[in-house]
Amino acid sequence: MPTLILVRHGRSTANTEGLLAGWTPGVRLDERGTAQAAALPGRLAALPLAEVVTSPLERCQETVRPLLDARPSLTAHTDERIGECHYGDWSGRKLAELKDEPLMEVVQAHPSAAEFPGGESMRAMATRAAEAVREWNARVERDHGPGAVYLMCSHGDIIKSLVADALGLHLDLFQRISVEPCSITAIRYTRTRPFLVRLGDTGDFASLVPPEEPPAGDATVGGGAGAP
């Protein structure tokens, strides 16, 4: 079965403003995110990518555009199932405000039970993303052979849920996983089990420098902004 390259979109204006973007329209890459996207073709130059699949949201479409420009023979597909979680009434709100919502404790500690008001459950998000990957695995293998490599550009919570699925982790543990903007995660699927071969690789270790204040124990819903 194929190898899946998961790319989180580059840093967005919502990331730097501390907003939970969700499906809010008009959220684009910021200056750093644009530079991250421009570097993506070089980072992936050694990989014979067979297909590119992307979330329909602007920040993902912008992230893969330089790659598609560099490889005009690549076919790009949009799949709503790997779009961001539908955060409903939480969409567009400041993360600093949301931390005091009672639901946030559930999102952090028991995400399989979390359902966003006016949106979807995290369980439904994880299910649709996993189903999309399984269908694309079969399609890519059929069209390009079992050794094919393909890319999906998606969002932090989606990628974290797919990593948890690959590792056989319960969704309640997925908040322990971190993927930064424009990071690369790779999962090699086989007939009997997946192998996680890269996780959140940015090639930049600046985000590992200890912060001045001790980091909080909570995960950033939707994914953090990465290194400053």
Short mmCIF file of C-alpha atoms in Angstrom, two decimals:
data_model
loop_
_atom_site.label_atom_id
_atom_site.label_comp_id
_atom_site.label_asym_id
_atom_site.label_seq_id
_atom_site.Cartn_x
_atom_site.Cartn_y
_atom_site.Cartn_z
CA MET A 1 0.00 0.00 0.00
CA PRO A 2 1.11 3.62 -0.49
CA THR A 3 3.09 6.00 1.66
CA LEU A 4 1.11 9.07 2.71
CA ILE A 5 2.86 12.41 3.18
CA LEU A 6 0.76 14.63 5.44
CA VAL A 7 1.53 18.35 5.29
CA ARG A 8 -0.09 20.76 7.68
CA HIS A 9 -0.81 24.10 6.00
CA GLY A 10 1.69 26.91 6.50
CA ARG A 11 1.28 29.41 9.29
CA SER A 12 -1.92 31.38 8.84
CA THR A 13 -3.25 34.74 9.91
CA ALA A 14 -5.50 32.92 12.39
CA ASN A 15 -2.49 31.14 13.92
CA THR A 16 -0.70 34.42 14.62
CA GLU A 17 -3.87 36.12 15.89
CA GLY A 18 -4.67 33.27 18.26
CA LEU A 19 -7.98 32.45 16.58
CA LEU A 20 -9.67 29.09 16.15
CA ALA A 21 -10.23 29.37 12.41
CA GLY A 22 -12.20 26.25 11.59
CA TRP A 23 -14.02 26.80 8.29
CA THR A 24 -14.06 30.59 8.60
CA PRO A 25 -13.60 31.93 5.05
CA GLY A 26 -10.73 34.23 4.14
CA VAL A 27 -8.09 32.76 6.46
CA ARG A 28 -4.90 32.91 4.40
CA LEU A 29 -1.21 32.23 4.92
CA ASP A 30 0.73 34.99 6.66
CA GLU A 31 4.18 36.09 5.51
CA ARG A 32 5.94 33.23 7.29
CA GLY A 33 3.38 30.72 6.01
CA THR A 34 3.93 31.93 2.44
CA ALA A 35 7.68 31.40 2.86
CA GLN A 36 7.06 27.93 4.32
CA ALA A 37 4.93 27.03 1.30
CA ALA A 38 7.60 28.34 -1.09
CA ALA A 39 10.17 26.04 0.56
CA LEU A 40 7.96 22.95 0.29
CA PRO A 41 8.96 21.93 -3.29
CA GLY A 42 12.61 21.79 -2.29
CA ARG A 43 11.91 19.82 0.87
CA LEU A 44 9.97 17.24 -1.13
CA ALA A 45 12.20 17.22 -4.22
CA ALA A 46 13.39 13.64 -3.69
CA LEU A 47 9.89 12.19 -3.47
CA PRO A 48 8.12 10.85 -6.58
CA LEU A 49 4.69 12.13 -5.65
CA ALA A 50 1.85 10.43 -7.51
CA GLU A 51 -1.06 12.62 -6.40
CA VAL A 52 -1.82 15.66 -4.25
CA VAL A 53 -5.01 15.83 -2.19
CA THR A 54 -5.90 18.96 -0.27
CA SER A 55 -8.47 20.40 2.08
CA PRO A 56 -10.73 22.91 0.33
CA LEU A 57 -9.75 25.71 2.74
CA GLU A 58 -7.67 28.59 1.41
CA ARG A 59 -4.67 28.09 3.69
CA CYS A 60 -4.19 24.54 2.41
CA GLN A 61 -4.75 25.47 -1.22
CA GLU A 62 -2.14 28.23 -0.88
CA THR A 63 0.32 25.85 0.79
CA VAL A 64 0.37 23.36 -2.09
CA ARG A 65 0.34 25.93 -4.89
CA PRO A 66 4.15 26.31 -5.14
CA LEU A 67 4.50 22.53 -5.20
CA LEU A 68 1.96 22.22 -8.00
CA ASP A 69 3.65 25.04 -9.93
CA ALA A 70 6.97 23.20 -9.60
CA ARG A 71 5.44 19.91 -10.76
CA PRO A 72 2.87 20.73 -13.45
CA SER A 73 2.35 17.03 -14.17
CA LEU A 74 0.90 16.46 -10.69
CA THR A 75 -2.85 16.08 -10.43
CA ALA A 76 -4.43 17.94 -7.53
CA HIS A 77 -7.69 16.88 -5.87
CA THR A 78 -9.82 18.56 -3.23
CA ASP A 79 -11.46 16.43 -0.54
CA GLU A 80 -13.74 18.02 2.05
CA ARG A 81 -13.25 15.04 4.37
CA ILE A 82 -9.76 16.26 5.23
CA GLY A 83 -10.99 19.79 5.84
CA GLU A 84 -10.70 21.28 9.31
CA CYS A 85 -12.98 20.21 12.13
CA HIS A 86 -16.30 22.05 12.05
CA TYR A 87 -15.97 24.00 15.29
CA GLY A 88 -19.39 25.57 14.89
CA ASP A 89 -20.01 28.46 17.29
CA TRP A 90 -16.37 28.35 18.36
CA SER A 91 -15.12 29.21 14.86
CA GLY A 92 -13.34 32.54 14.63
CA ARG A 93 -13.13 33.00 18.41
CA LYS A 94 -10.00 33.75 20.40
CA LEU A 95 -8.38 30.65 21.87
CA ALA A 96 -7.62 32.67 25.00
CA GLU A 97 -11.37 33.13 25.54
CA LEU A 98 -12.25 29.52 24.75
CA LYS A 99 -9.95 28.10 27.43
CA ASP A 100 -12.51 29.10 30.06
CA GLU A 101 -15.38 27.29 28.32
CA PRO A 102 -16.43 24.12 30.25
CA LEU A 103 -16.27 22.14 27.00
CA MET A 104 -12.55 22.86 26.68
CA GLU A 105 -11.77 20.47 29.52
CA VAL A 106 -13.54 17.72 27.58
CA VAL A 107 -11.72 18.67 24.37
CA GLN A 108 -8.41 18.34 26.20
CA ALA A 109 -8.99 15.24 28.32
CA HIS A 110 -11.81 13.29 26.63
CA PRO A 111 -11.98 14.49 23.00
CA SER A 112 -13.91 11.43 21.84
CA ALA A 113 -16.85 12.85 23.82
CA ALA A 114 -16.44 16.45 22.62
CA GLU A 115 -19.00 17.94 20.26
CA PHE A 116 -18.75 21.59 19.32
CA PRO A 117 -21.92 23.69 19.64
CA GLY A 118 -23.35 24.15 16.17
CA GLY A 119 -20.52 22.03 14.75
CA GLU A 120 -19.38 18.41 14.71
CA SER A 121 -17.88 16.00 17.20
CA MET A 122 -14.17 15.28 17.23
CA ARG A 123 -15.07 11.63 16.81
CA ALA A 124 -16.89 12.42 13.54
CA MET A 125 -13.91 14.50 12.37
CA ALA A 126 -11.49 11.63 12.99
CA THR A 127 -13.78 9.10 11.32
CA ARG A 128 -14.25 11.06 8.09
CA ALA A 129 -10.51 11.75 7.81
CA ALA A 130 -9.58 8.08 8.34
CA GLU A 131 -12.17 6.99 5.78
CA ALA A 132 -10.77 9.48 3.27
CA VAL A 133 -7.24 8.13 3.74
CA ARG A 134 -8.34 4.52 3.31
CA GLU A 135 -10.20 5.34 0.12
CA TRP A 136 -7.26 7.34 -1.26
CA ASN A 137 -4.84 4.56 -0.34
CA ALA A 138 -6.86 2.14 -2.44
CA ARG A 139 -7.20 4.61 -5.32
CA VAL A 140 -3.50 5.54 -5.37
CA GLU A 141 -2.44 1.89 -5.20
CA ARG A 142 -4.81 1.00 -8.03
CA ASP A 143 -3.61 3.85 -10.27
CA HIS A 144 0.09 4.02 -9.36
CA GLY A 145 1.07 0.75 -7.72
CA PRO A 146 1.69 -0.37 -4.13
CA GLY A 147 4.93 1.58 -3.76
CA ALA A 148 3.40 4.94 -4.64
CA VAL A 149 3.81 8.08 -2.53
CA TYR A 150 1.10 10.72 -2.35
CA LEU A 151 0.51 13.90 -0.39
CA MET A 152 -2.37 15.32 1.61
CA CYS A 153 -2.39 18.92 2.83
CA SER A 154 -4.64 19.29 5.83
CA HIS A 155 -4.99 20.73 9.35
CA GLY A 156 -3.53 20.14 12.78
CA ASP A 157 -6.38 18.24 14.41
CA ILE A 158 -6.99 16.17 11.28
CA ILE A 159 -3.33 15.13 11.04
CA LYS A 160 -3.13 14.37 14.76
CA SER A 161 -6.20 12.14 14.48
CA LEU A 162 -4.66 10.28 11.52
CA VAL A 163 -1.43 9.73 13.45
CA ALA A 164 -3.44 8.37 16.38
CA ASP A 165 -5.30 6.07 13.99
CA ALA A 166 -2.03 4.82 12.50
CA LEU A 167 -0.56 4.13 15.93
CA GLY A 168 -3.70 2.42 17.21
CA LEU A 169 -4.18 5.14 19.84
CA HIS A 170 -7.56 5.99 21.26
CA LEU A 171 -8.74 9.43 20.14
CA ASP A 172 -8.60 10.51 23.78
CA LEU A 173 -4.79 10.40 23.48
CA PHE A 174 -4.47 12.43 20.30
CA GLN A 175 -3.93 15.73 22.13
CA ARG A 176 -0.49 14.39 23.11
CA ILE A 177 0.59 14.73 19.46
CA SER A 178 1.93 18.00 18.05
CA VAL A 179 2.31 19.04 14.40
CA GLU A 180 3.54 22.52 13.54
CA PRO A 181 2.60 24.61 10.51
CA CYS A 182 4.02 23.20 7.25
CA SER A 183 5.39 20.18 9.09
CA ILE A 184 5.67 16.87 7.29
CA THR A 185 4.31 13.64 8.75
CA ALA A 186 4.69 10.38 6.84
CA ILE A 187 2.75 7.15 7.29
CA ARG A 188 3.67 4.04 5.33
CA TYR A 189 0.66 1.75 5.01
CA THR A 190 0.96 -2.00 4.57
CA ARG A 191 -1.60 -4.78 4.31
CA THR A 192 -1.42 -5.55 8.03
CA ARG A 193 -0.41 -2.30 9.76
CA PRO A 194 0.70 1.30 9.19
CA PHE A 195 4.15 2.59 10.16
CA LEU A 196 4.67 6.16 11.33
CA VAL A 197 8.01 7.09 9.73
CA ARG A 198 8.03 10.88 10.25
CA LEU A 199 6.14 13.06 12.70
CA GLY A 200 5.87 16.83 12.50
CA ASP A 201 9.19 17.31 10.70
CA THR A 202 9.88 20.96 9.87
CA GLY A 203 13.67 20.78 9.60
CA ASP A 204 13.69 23.70 12.05
CA PHE A 205 14.42 23.16 15.72
CA ALA A 206 13.68 26.72 16.88
CA SER A 207 10.38 25.66 18.39
CA LEU A 208 12.24 23.30 20.74
CA VAL A 209 13.97 26.19 22.53
CA PRO A 210 12.46 26.29 26.05
CA PRO A 211 10.01 29.18 26.37
CA GLU A 212 10.52 31.91 28.98
CA GLU A 213 7.36 30.77 30.74
CA PRO A 214 6.69 27.06 31.38
CA PRO A 215 4.36 25.69 28.69
CA ALA A 216 0.78 24.96 29.66
CA GLY A 217 -0.35 21.35 29.81
CA ASP A 218 -3.20 21.90 27.36
CA ALA A 219 -2.95 21.22 23.64
CA THR A 220 -3.72 24.03 21.22
CA VAL A 221 -7.03 23.21 19.58
CA GLY A 222 -6.59 23.31 15.82
CA GLY A 223 -2.78 23.26 16.18
CA GLY A 224 -0.28 25.85 17.34
CA ALA A 225 1.49 28.58 15.39
CA GLY A 226 4.93 26.95 15.55
CA ALA A 227 8.22 28.77 16.08
CA PRO A 228 7.98 32.60 16.19
#
